[in-house]
Amino acid sequence: MAQERKYWDEEVETMPLDKLKKLQEEKLQEVVTRAYEKTALYRRKFDKAGIRPTDIKTLDDLKKLPLTSYLDDFCYTPPLEKLAVPMEEVKTINSTSGTLSGFTQPILISKRDWEFYFYGEARSRWTIGVRPQDVIQLLLGFESSSRGYQAIGSTVLLATAGRGNPDHQIRLAKEMNVTVIEHLPSLVLRYFERAKELGWDIRETELRLVAGVGEGWAETYKKRIEAQYGVLFRTLYGTAETGGIGVECEQGGGMHLFTDCGIVEIVDPETEKALGIGEEGEIVVTPLWNEAMPLIRYKTGDVGSLLPYQPCPCGRTHPKMSMVKGRVAHIAKVDGKRVLPIDVEEIIAGIPGLGEEYQIILDQPGELDRLKLKAEYQPEIKDVAALKNQLEEALYRDLGVENEVELAPLRSLARALFKAQRLIHS
C-alpha cells in the first residue's frame, strides 16, 4: 500500500552514485542537443562560444557551455526563441515572480513537462513526510503543489479556501483538522501568532508539519517553531523555471538534490567561476527534463553550497546541498565583506527580546561603510539601550563589520504581504 512505502520512487532515490552519474550524462547530451537544434537562443549562445553539442560528453564538459542569465537571456529573449516545441504543444503557462526584473516572465510548459512537475512535487512532499492520510493547507497558490499532494492521496485545503483572509484560513484549518501547512517561512510565525490570538492552541491540534517554500529562513527560527509549537519544519527548494531542485528528508542536514532531474553547480556570483564543494555562491541548474523550454546552466539568483557527500541514514543516495541563504541581488557589501539578510536573521533569532522583523538600510550606492539595521523589540523589554548594545556587539562579533542599530517597538516596521523585504533603500 502507498502509505507503507518509504520512498516515492525507490529505484531512482536509492540509485548508486555511478549509475546516477551515467544517467545525468546521458540526459545532458540529449538536453544540449535538443536546445541547440530546437531553440534560437541556445543556437546563438553555443555558436558564439564555439561549442557544438557533440563537444559535451561528460559532466566535466558542462563547464564549457555558457551560463544562462535570468535578465539578459530569459527575460529579454522573446518566448518563441526559447521554445523547443511547436506552440500548439504548449498546454500550460506559468510565470516567474518578477522579483528581479520588475515584471513576470512566461514559462511555457508542454503536457509532458506538466506531468513531470506533478511527479517532482509529489516526490518532494513524500520525502518531507507527507502521507495519504494528511490534510494539507496550502497558503500559496501554486497549482503544481496542489497536484503533488493530490498525487500522494492527501486531502488539500486550497489556497482559495478562506479567500485570502488569514483569520478565515486559520479557522478553516482548525475545523478541517489540518495536519500539514505549506507556507512562506517568514509568514509562518505570523500565522501561528495570529492563531494564538484567535484562541487556537496549535499543540492541541492535529498539525504536525510545516513545509517551508519560496525563501530562506534562519535555522534558529525553524528550531524555535519545532520546540514552541511541537511541529516539524521541513524545507523544499525549486523554481518555477526549473521545477524541484532539492528537498529536506527526515534526517535534515541539508537538502537532497534531485540529481536525476537536474545538474546543480555553484559559481562565484561576480567572476562566474565554478566553486568547489562547501564553497558558497550562486546556484546554477541545468534541468534534464524540460521539453518545451530547455535551460542550460541557468543562474537561479539564489545563494547556497554543495555539501560534502555522506551516506544519509534515510537511504537516499543523492548528494545534498545547503539550505538556500537568500538571493544574489540581496547581498550587501559592507567594508569588503558579503552580508546576506539571513546572516543577520540568525543573529537576531538568537537574542531573546528581539522580534522577528528587521530591515537592512541601504543609505548609499555600492559598498557600505557600516551595516545599518532596524529591528523590533518585544513589549516586555525595559532596557532597550542594553538590548541595542547586545545586538551591535553580536553583529560585530559574528559578521566582523561595524554596524549601527535602531530598535523599534514590536509591529512598528512595515510587513510584506508576500515574500519578506529585508533590504530598504533610504
PDB file of N, CA, C and O in Angstrom, residues 140-141 189 193 211 255 262 274 351:
ATOM      1  N   LEU A 140      -0.065  29.138  -0.328  1.00  0.00           N
ATOM      2  CA  LEU A 140       0.475  29.756  -1.535  1.00  0.00           C
ATOM      3  C   LEU A 140      -0.249  29.141  -2.721  1.00  0.00           C
ATOM      4  O   LEU A 140      -0.496  27.941  -2.749  1.00  0.00           O
ATOM      5  N   GLY A 141      -0.572  29.933  -3.700  1.00  0.00           N
ATOM      6  CA  GLY A 141      -1.454  29.470  -4.759  1.00  0.00           C
ATOM      7  C   GLY A 141      -0.783  28.801  -5.935  1.00  0.00           C
ATOM      8  O   GLY A 141      -0.998  29.197  -7.079  1.00  0.00           O
ATOM      9  N   LEU A 189       5.510  32.270  11.441  1.00  0.00           N
ATOM     10  CA  LEU A 189       5.367  32.751  12.813  1.00  0.00           C
ATOM     11  C   LEU A 189       4.180  33.695  12.947  1.00  0.00           C
ATOM     12  O   LEU A 189       3.454  33.660  13.941  1.00  0.00           O
ATOM     13  N   GLU A 193       1.174  33.142  15.485  1.00  0.00           N
ATOM     14  CA  GLU A 193       0.853  34.160  16.487  1.00  0.00           C
ATOM     15  C   GLU A 193      -0.613  34.579  16.390  1.00  0.00           C
ATOM     16  O   GLU A 193      -1.295  34.771  17.403  1.00  0.00           O
ATOM     17  N   ALA A 211       5.682  22.776   5.809  1.00  0.00           N
ATOM     18  CA  ALA A 211       6.515  22.716   4.614  1.00  0.00           C
ATOM     19  C   ALA A 211       6.866  24.145   4.214  1.00  0.00           C
ATOM     20  O   ALA A 211       5.995  24.921   3.818  1.00  0.00           O
ATOM     21  N   MET A 255      19.594  19.517   2.012  1.00  0.00           N
ATOM     22  CA  MET A 255      18.529  19.049   1.117  1.00  0.00           C
ATOM     23  C   MET A 255      19.097  18.083   0.080  1.00  0.00           C
ATOM     24  O   MET A 255      20.093  18.385  -0.584  1.00  0.00           O
ATOM     25  N   GLY A 262      18.177  17.048 -12.588  1.00  0.00           N
ATOM     26  CA  GLY A 262      18.921  18.247 -12.928  1.00  0.00           C
ATOM     27  C   GLY A 262      20.337  18.201 -12.385  1.00  0.00           C
ATOM     28  O   GLY A 262      20.648  17.436 -11.468  1.00  0.00           O
ATOM     29  N   ALA A 274      33.349  28.377 -11.515  1.00  0.00           N
ATOM     30  CA  ALA A 274      32.774  27.278 -10.739  1.00  0.00           C
ATOM     31  C   ALA A 274      33.472  27.160  -9.391  1.00  0.00           C
ATOM     32  O   ALA A 274      34.696  27.302  -9.292  1.00  0.00           O
ATOM     33  N   ILE A 351      18.863  36.182  19.935  1.00  0.00           N
ATOM     34  CA  ILE A 351      18.887  37.140  21.053  1.00  0.00           C
ATOM     35  C   ILE A 351      17.486  37.293  21.613  1.00  0.00           C
ATOM     36  O   ILE A 351      16.601  37.849  20.950  1.00  0.00           O
TER      37      ILE A 351
END
